[in-house]
Each structure stands twice: as C-alpha cells, then as structure tokens.
PDB file of C-alpha atoms in Angstrom:
ATOM      1  CA  MET A   1     -61.875 110.723 -23.023  1.00 57.00           C
ATOM      2  CA  SER A   2     -58.276 109.541 -23.511  1.00 61.00           C
ATOM      3  CA  GLN A   3     -59.047 106.255 -21.772  1.00 73.00           C
ATOM      4  CA  ILE A   4     -62.048 105.696 -24.038  1.00 78.00           C
ATOM      5  CA  LEU A   5     -59.885 106.236 -27.118  1.00 74.00           C
ATOM      6  CA  ASP A   6     -57.279 103.927 -25.607  1.00 81.00           C
ATOM      7  CA  LEU A   7     -59.866 101.173 -25.111  1.00 86.00           C
ATOM      8  CA  VAL A   8     -61.175 101.615 -28.666  1.00 83.00           C
ATOM      9  CA  GLY A   9     -57.640 101.152 -29.991  1.00 84.00           C
ATOM     10  CA  ILE A  10     -57.173  98.093 -27.786  1.00 92.00           C
ATOM     11  CA  PHE A  11     -60.458  96.629 -29.056  1.00 91.00           C
ATOM     12  CA  VAL A  12     -59.449  97.019 -32.708  1.00 88.00           C
ATOM     13  CA  PHE A  13     -55.998  95.544 -32.123  1.00 90.00           C
ATOM     14  CA  ALA A  14     -57.580  92.664 -30.205  1.00 93.00           C
ATOM     15  CA  LEU A  15     -59.885  91.931 -33.149  1.00 92.00           C
ATOM     16  CA  SER A  16     -56.880  91.582 -35.448  1.00 88.00           C
ATOM     17  CA  GLY A  17     -55.177  89.259 -32.977  1.00 91.00           C
ATOM     18  CA  ALA A  18     -58.248  87.064 -32.616  1.00 93.00           C
ATOM     19  CA  LEU A  19     -58.669  86.914 -36.395  1.00 91.00           C
ATOM     20  CA  MET A  20     -55.071  85.747 -36.671  1.00 90.00           C
ATOM     21  CA  GLY A  21     -56.033  82.972 -34.254  1.00 93.00           C
ATOM     22  CA  VAL A  22     -58.904  81.961 -36.546  1.00 93.00           C
ATOM     23  CA  ARG A  23     -56.570  81.870 -39.572  1.00 91.00           C
ATOM     24  CA  LYS A  24     -54.143  79.711 -37.607  1.00 93.00           C
ATOM     25  CA  ARG A  25     -56.995  77.399 -36.523  1.00 94.00           C
ATOM     26  CA  LEU A  26     -56.352  78.031 -32.817  1.00 96.00           C
ATOM     27  CA  ASP A  27     -58.870  77.269 -30.099  1.00 96.00           C
ATOM     28  CA  ALA A  28     -60.605  79.926 -27.991  1.00 96.00           C
ATOM     29  CA  VAL A  29     -57.706  80.141 -25.530  1.00 97.00           C
ATOM     30  CA  GLY A  30     -55.183  80.620 -28.321  1.00 96.00           C
ATOM     31  CA  MET A  31     -57.366  83.289 -29.887  1.00 96.00           C
ATOM     32  CA  LEU A  32     -57.595  85.122 -26.559  1.00 97.00           C
ATOM     33  CA  VAL A  33     -53.829  84.992 -26.056  1.00 96.00           C
ATOM     34  CA  LEU A  34     -53.198  86.474 -29.505  1.00 95.00           C
ATOM     35  CA  ALA A  35     -55.898  89.098 -28.975  1.00 95.00           C
ATOM     36  CA  ALA A  36     -54.487  90.155 -25.603  1.00 96.00           C
ATOM     37  CA  MET A  37     -50.889  90.192 -26.822  1.00 95.00           C
ATOM     38  CA  THR A  38     -51.790  92.282 -29.868  1.00 93.00           C
ATOM     39  CA  ALA A  39     -53.853  94.756 -27.882  1.00 94.00           C
ATOM     40  CA  LEU A  40     -51.769  95.096 -24.727  1.00 95.00           C
ATOM     41  CA  GLY A  41     -48.268  93.872 -25.553  1.00 95.00           C
ATOM     42  CA  GLY A  42     -46.804  97.147 -26.793  1.00 94.00           C
ATOM     43  CA  GLY A  43     -48.053  99.152 -23.822  1.00 94.00           C
ATOM     44  CA  VAL A  44     -46.898  96.541 -21.326  1.00 95.00           C
ATOM     45  CA  VAL A  45     -43.398  96.442 -22.833  1.00 95.00           C
ATOM     46  CA  ARG A  46     -43.249 100.247 -22.776  1.00 95.00           C
ATOM     47  CA  ASP A  47     -44.292 100.446 -19.129  1.00 95.00           C
ATOM     48  CA  LEU A  48     -41.847  97.740 -18.087  1.00 95.00           C
ATOM     49  CA  ILE A  49     -39.034  99.669 -19.783  1.00 95.00           C
ATOM     50  CA  LEU A  50     -40.187 102.788 -17.936  1.00 95.00           C
ATOM     51  CA  ASN A  51     -40.206 100.748 -14.710  1.00 95.00           C
ATOM     52  CA  VAL A  52     -43.840 101.508 -13.903  1.00 94.00           C
ATOM     53  CA  ARG A  53     -46.790  99.217 -13.297  1.00 92.00           C
ATOM     54  CA  PRO A  54     -48.354  98.486 -16.702  1.00 91.00           C
ATOM     55  CA  ILE A  55     -51.581 100.369 -17.213  1.00 85.00           C
ATOM     56  CA  ALA A  56     -53.184  97.135 -18.412  1.00 87.00           C
ATOM     57  CA  PHE A  57     -53.045  95.915 -14.793  1.00 89.00           C
ATOM     58  CA  GLN A  58     -54.573  99.072 -13.322  1.00 88.00           C
ATOM     59  CA  SER A  59     -58.034  98.859 -14.879  1.00 87.00           C
ATOM     60  CA  LEU A  60     -60.346  95.909 -15.430  1.00 90.00           C
ATOM     61  CA  GLY A  61     -61.435  97.341 -18.772  1.00 89.00           C
ATOM     62  CA  TYR A  62     -58.033  96.682 -20.293  1.00 92.00           C
ATOM     63  CA  ILE A  63     -58.559  92.970 -19.636  1.00 92.00           C
ATOM     64  CA  LEU A  64     -62.253  92.754 -20.502  1.00 95.00           C
ATOM     65  CA  VAL A  65     -61.939  94.481 -23.891  1.00 95.00           C
ATOM     66  CA  PRO A  66     -59.688  91.783 -25.452  1.00 96.00           C
ATOM     67  CA  VAL A  67     -62.014  89.140 -23.997  1.00 96.00           C
ATOM     68  CA  ALA A  68     -65.018  90.827 -25.624  1.00 96.00           C
ATOM     69  CA  ALA A  69     -63.185  91.102 -28.950  1.00 95.00           C
ATOM     70  CA  THR A  70     -62.282  87.411 -28.812  1.00 96.00           C
ATOM     71  CA  VAL A  71     -65.887  86.397 -28.108  1.00 97.00           C
ATOM     72  CA  ILE A  72     -67.106  88.458 -31.068  1.00 96.00           C
ATOM     73  CA  VAL A  73     -64.556  86.930 -33.423  1.00 95.00           C
ATOM     74  CA  PHE A  74     -65.128  83.408 -32.050  1.00 96.00           C
ATOM     75  CA  PHE A  75     -68.825  83.451 -32.927  1.00 95.00           C
ATOM     76  CA  TRP A  76     -68.972  85.884 -35.850  1.00 94.00           C
ATOM     77  CA  HIS A  77     -65.543  85.810 -37.512  1.00 91.00           C
ATOM     78  CA  PRO A  78     -66.957  85.593 -41.078  1.00 92.00           C
ATOM     79  CA  HIS A  79     -68.853  88.837 -40.483  1.00 90.00           C
ATOM     80  CA  VAL A  80     -65.836  90.470 -38.838  1.00 88.00           C
ATOM     81  CA  ALA A  81     -63.652  89.465 -41.777  1.00 84.00           C
ATOM     82  CA  ARG A  82     -66.137  91.062 -44.177  1.00 88.00           C
ATOM     83  CA  VAL A  83     -65.834  94.438 -42.450  1.00 87.00           C
ATOM     84  CA  MET A  84     -62.028  94.291 -42.381  1.00 80.00           C
ATOM     85  CA  PRO A  85     -61.667  97.461 -44.529  1.00 85.00           C
ATOM     86  CA  ALA A  86     -63.427  99.427 -41.790  1.00 84.00           C
ATOM     87  CA  ILE A  87     -61.406  97.652 -39.115  1.00 82.00           C
ATOM     88  CA  LEU A  88     -58.171  98.536 -40.930  1.00 85.00           C
ATOM     89  CA  VAL A  89     -59.163 102.201 -40.832  1.00 87.00           C
ATOM     90  CA  LEU A  90     -59.743 101.940 -37.088  1.00 82.00           C
ATOM     91  CA  ASP A  91     -56.476 100.021 -36.784  1.00 86.00           C
ATOM     92  CA  ALA A  92     -54.672 102.906 -38.488  1.00 90.00           C
ATOM     93  CA  ALA A  93     -56.309 105.284 -36.018  1.00 88.00           C
ATOM     94  CA  GLY A  94     -55.162 103.084 -33.141  1.00 87.00           C
ATOM     95  CA  LEU A  95     -51.654 103.023 -34.577  1.00 92.00           C
ATOM     96  CA  GLY A  96     -51.540 106.815 -34.684  1.00 93.00           C
ATOM     97  CA  LEU A  97     -52.997 107.182 -31.201  1.00 90.00           C
ATOM     98  CA  PHE A  98     -50.698 104.626 -29.585  1.00 93.00           C
ATOM     99  CA  CYS A  99     -47.469 105.943 -31.113  1.00 95.00           C
ATOM    100  CA  ALA A 100     -48.290 109.496 -29.983  1.00 93.00           C
ATOM    101  CA  VAL A 101     -49.480 108.549 -26.498  1.00 91.00           C
ATOM    102  CA  GLY A 102     -46.574 106.147 -25.997  1.00 93.00           C
ATOM    103  CA  THR A 103     -44.056 108.830 -26.912  1.00 95.00           C
ATOM    104  CA  GLU A 104     -45.766 111.350 -24.666  1.00 92.00           C
ATOM    105  CA  LYS A 105     -45.697 108.994 -21.689  1.00 92.00           C
ATOM    106  CA  ALA A 106     -42.008 108.216 -22.235  1.00 95.00           C
ATOM    107  CA  LEU A 107     -41.240 111.954 -22.334  1.00 94.00           C
ATOM    108  CA  GLU A 108     -43.159 112.453 -19.085  1.00 92.00           C
ATOM    109  CA  TYR A 109     -40.868 109.891 -17.457  1.00 94.00           C
ATOM    110  CA  GLY A 110     -37.770 111.822 -18.454  1.00 93.00           C
ATOM    111  CA  LEU A 111     -36.541 110.000 -21.553  1.00 95.00           C
ATOM    112  CA  ASN A 112     -34.791 112.045 -24.211  1.00 95.00           C
ATOM    113  CA  PRO A 113     -36.755 112.667 -27.439  1.00 95.00           C
ATOM    114  CA  LEU A 114     -35.026 109.919 -29.443  1.00 96.00           C
ATOM    115  CA  HIS A 115     -35.582 107.210 -26.832  1.00 96.00           C
ATOM    116  CA  ALA A 116     -39.118 108.451 -26.229  1.00 96.00           C
ATOM    117  CA  ALA A 117     -39.884 108.169 -29.953  1.00 97.00           C
ATOM    118  CA  LEU A 118     -38.516 104.622 -30.000  1.00 96.00           C
ATOM    119  CA  LEU A 119     -40.804 103.707 -27.119  1.00 96.00           C
ATOM    120  CA  GLY A 120     -43.691 105.285 -28.991  1.00 96.00           C
ATOM    121  CA  VAL A 121     -43.022 102.924 -31.880  1.00 96.00           C
ATOM    122  CA  VAL A 122     -42.816  99.998 -29.464  1.00 95.00           C
ATOM    123  CA  THR A 123     -46.187 100.977 -28.020  1.00 95.00           C
ATOM    124  CA  ALA A 124     -47.769 101.046 -31.475  1.00 94.00           C
ATOM    125  CA  VAL A 125     -46.255  97.946 -33.085  1.00 93.00           C
ATOM    126  CA  GLY A 126     -44.955  95.860 -30.169  1.00 93.00           C
ATOM    127  CA  GLY A 127     -48.209  93.982 -29.711  1.00 93.00           C
ATOM    128  CA  GLY A 128     -48.331  93.079 -33.383  1.00 90.00           C
ATOM    129  CA  MET A 129     -44.771  91.777 -33.189  1.00 90.00           C
ATOM    130  CA  LEU A 130     -45.646  89.545 -30.236  1.00 93.00           C
ATOM    131  CA  ARG A 131     -48.740  88.307 -32.076  1.00 92.00           C
ATOM    132  CA  ASP A 132     -46.743  87.413 -35.186  1.00 91.00           C
ATOM    133  CA  VAL A 133     -44.019  85.626 -33.210  1.00 93.00           C
ATOM    134  CA  LEU A 134     -46.570  83.562 -31.273  1.00 94.00           C
ATOM    135  CA  ALA A 135     -48.433  82.758 -34.490  1.00 92.00           C
ATOM    136  CA  GLY A 136     -45.262  81.652 -36.259  1.00 92.00           C
ATOM    137  CA  GLU A 137     -45.201  84.589 -38.693  1.00 88.00           C
ATOM    138  CA  ILE A 138     -42.348  86.923 -39.638  1.00 85.00           C
ATOM    139  CA  PRO A 139     -43.094  90.122 -37.673  1.00 84.00           C
ATOM    140  CA  THR A 140     -44.475  92.863 -39.882  1.00 75.00           C
ATOM    141  CA  LEU A 141     -41.858  95.240 -38.495  1.00 75.00           C
ATOM    142  CA  LEU A 142     -39.150  93.233 -40.259  1.00 77.00           C
ATOM    143  CA  TYR A 143     -40.729  93.548 -43.697  1.00 73.00           C
ATOM    144  CA  ASP A 144     -42.689  96.762 -43.548  1.00 66.00           C
ATOM    145  CA  ARG A 145     -43.978  96.388 -47.096  1.00 64.00           C
ATOM    146  CA  GLN A 146     -47.353  97.939 -46.232  1.00 71.00           C
ATOM    147  CA  LEU A 147     -45.924 100.948 -44.397  1.00 84.00           C
ATOM    148  CA  TYR A 148     -47.098 100.028 -40.913  1.00 87.00           C
ATOM    149  CA  ALA A 149     -44.079 100.746 -38.753  1.00 89.00           C
ATOM    150  CA  VAL A 150     -43.020 103.780 -40.815  1.00 92.00           C
ATOM    151  CA  PRO A 151     -46.150 105.807 -39.949  1.00 94.00           C
ATOM    152  CA  ALA A 152     -45.579 104.934 -36.282  1.00 94.00           C
ATOM    153  CA  MET A 153     -41.984 106.133 -36.550  1.00 95.00           C
ATOM    154  CA  LEU A 154     -43.101 109.365 -38.176  1.00 96.00           C
ATOM    155  CA  GLY A 155     -45.845 109.994 -35.632  1.00 96.00           C
ATOM    156  CA  SER A 156     -43.546 109.258 -32.707  1.00 97.00           C
ATOM    157  CA  GLY A 157     -40.806 111.459 -34.129  1.00 97.00           C
ATOM    158  CA  VAL A 158     -43.195 114.356 -34.645  1.00 96.00           C
ATOM    159  CA  MET A 159     -44.573 113.952 -31.124  1.00 96.00           C
ATOM    160  CA  ALA A 160     -41.052 114.060 -29.686  1.00 96.00           C
ATOM    161  CA  ALA A 161     -40.151 117.080 -31.836  1.00 96.00           C
ATOM    162  CA  LEU A 162     -43.275 118.999 -30.826  1.00 95.00           C
ATOM    163  CA  SER A 163     -42.601 118.305 -27.167  1.00 91.00           C
ATOM    164  CA  SER A 164     -38.995 119.463 -27.538  1.00 89.00           C
ATOM    165  CA  SER A 165     -40.341 122.671 -29.075  1.00 90.00           C
ATOM    166  CA  GLY A 166     -42.511 123.293 -26.038  1.00 88.00           C
ATOM    167  CA  LEU A 167     -45.799 122.045 -27.511  1.00 86.00           C
ATOM    168  CA  HIS A 168     -47.538 119.646 -25.127  1.00 81.00           C
ATOM    169  CA  GLY A 169     -50.992 118.299 -24.387  1.00 82.00           C
ATOM    170  CA  TRP A 170     -53.756 117.082 -26.633  1.00 83.00           C
ATOM    171  CA  PRO A 171     -53.027 119.396 -29.623  1.00 88.00           C
ATOM    172  CA  ALA A 172     -49.558 117.889 -30.032  1.00 91.00           C
ATOM    173  CA  THR A 173     -50.858 114.368 -29.463  1.00 90.00           C
ATOM    174  CA  LEU A 174     -53.650 114.870 -31.994  1.00 90.00           C
ATOM    175  CA  ALA A 175     -51.304 116.316 -34.607  1.00 94.00           C
ATOM    176  CA  ALA A 176     -48.827 113.423 -34.317  1.00 95.00           C
ATOM    177  CA  ALA A 177     -51.604 110.815 -34.289  1.00 93.00           C
ATOM    178  CA  LEU A 178     -53.291 112.319 -37.354  1.00 95.00           C
ATOM    179  CA  LEU A 179     -50.006 112.407 -39.251  1.00 96.00           C
ATOM    180  CA  ALA A 180     -49.343 108.715 -38.605  1.00 96.00           C
ATOM    181  CA  PHE A 181     -52.968 107.869 -39.385  1.00 95.00           C
ATOM    182  CA  GLY A 182     -52.902 109.846 -42.629  1.00 96.00           C
ATOM    183  CA  LEU A 183     -49.720 108.189 -43.859  1.00 95.00           C
ATOM    184  CA  ARG A 184     -51.020 104.722 -43.052  1.00 93.00           C
ATOM    185  CA  ILE A 185     -54.345 105.351 -44.796  1.00 94.00           C
ATOM    186  CA  THR A 186     -52.617 106.848 -47.839  1.00 94.00           C
ATOM    187  CA  ALA A 187     -50.276 103.848 -48.063  1.00 90.00           C
ATOM    188  CA  MET A 188     -53.278 101.502 -47.943  1.00 88.00           C
ATOM    189  CA  ARG A 189     -55.162 103.562 -50.540  1.00 89.00           C
ATOM    190  CA  PHE A 190     -52.324 103.703 -53.068  1.00 89.00           C
ATOM    191  CA  ASN A 191     -50.753 100.347 -52.188  1.00 84.00           C
ATOM    192  CA  TRP A 192     -47.419 101.918 -51.267  1.00 85.00           C
ATOM    193  CA  ARG A 193     -44.643  99.463 -50.544  1.00 80.00           C
ATOM    194  CA  PHE A 194     -41.091  99.696 -49.249  1.00 78.00           C
ATOM    195  CA  PRO A 195     -38.481  98.308 -51.656  1.00 78.00           C
ATOM    196  CA  VAL A 196     -36.593  95.100 -51.028  1.00 75.00           C
ATOM    197  CA  ALA A 197     -32.850  94.702 -51.618  1.00 78.00           C
ATOM    198  CA  ARG A 198     -31.649  95.163 -55.165  1.00 79.00           C
ATOM    199  CA  GLY A 199     -31.887  91.970 -57.190  1.00 72.00           C
ATOM    200  CA  VAL A 200     -34.364  90.302 -54.832  1.00 72.00           C
ATOM    201  CA  ALA A 201     -37.658  89.240 -56.422  1.00 69.00           C
ATOM    202  CA  GLU A 202     -40.763  91.012 -55.118  1.00 63.00           C
TER     203      GLU A 202
END
C-alpha cells in the first residue's frame, strides 16, 4: 500500500514537472527530464545523503511512472492544465506523504530528529527545487509565498517529534502527512502568503 501511495505522489509531481516543460517550450526529452527530476529528485538526494541505493533504482515502476506522466502531458497538456486544481490537491497530498515518509526513513537510519526532519523536507521539496533550477526559475523554496515548504517543515517536524515520543508506524506517518496536507490546502484556499522584507514591494 505504501508503495502505491508513493507512486501516486511521484505521478502527480511528474505531471507538474512535465507541465513546466510545456510552459518552457521544451521538447519531449526536456519534459521527461523535468518530470523525472521533480518526481524522483528529492528521494534520490535523501537516499544519497543516507548512503543507501536510491529507491528509484530498485523498482522499474519508479522510472515508468514519470515516463507515463510525460506522455500524458505531451499529448493532452491542455486538458491536464484544465484539471490543475485537482492536481494541486493531489500535489499537496504528495507533499504531506513525502515529508512524513522521508523523515521516517531518515530516523530509521539513525539520524537525530532535527536532521531527519531536514531530510524529510528535502524529500518533499527537493525535486521541485531541481525542476526550477533546470527550468531557469527561482526555486519555490527561496520565496515560499504560497506556503509550500512551510507545510513540509511542519509535517517533518511533527513526524520527528512523534517518533521521539515513541509513536511509530503508519498512525504517526498519517498524522504528520495530514497536518502538512491540511496546511497546504488551507493556504491555497485562503491565499495565504509569507511576508517579504519590510519596504519591499509585493
């Protein structure tokens, strides 16, 4: 079940990467690169830091899902763009899932709660950062005006805190993921923004 949820999150992230490729007028190869980086980049970086073989290279599904997402966007990107509100909801779910699972995996490999939470954030937003850099955009993490990284930080922190309190397994993962998901959805619903420096125009 966890792998299925993981692949669903990867699929949604890959859609956003491929759509970025369409906006940047990239060819099919460029779209696939952005899709794969968005979907897999955070997890790969996390696993490399943990000095383990990235999970993306242990199952064929982790490679085929970004390919499938790219094909869908390549042929039907106007339709995909029209259902972006639904995709953003799924993206928020993927954000919550990845930050919780990433933190949990880091804890399993012996990292302290703070470092584990940081790796949880990397898992959730690292792929998006790589996508933005490759596409020539300022990474969202550096101007979190739409509260994207903040929910990941909160979810990862809660996951680390629950684990430190002796709460493990799917209940803790679900609680942390739902918290991050809820904050992200609420920020989207009410258009919450982080402030910029005093005196700087919005």
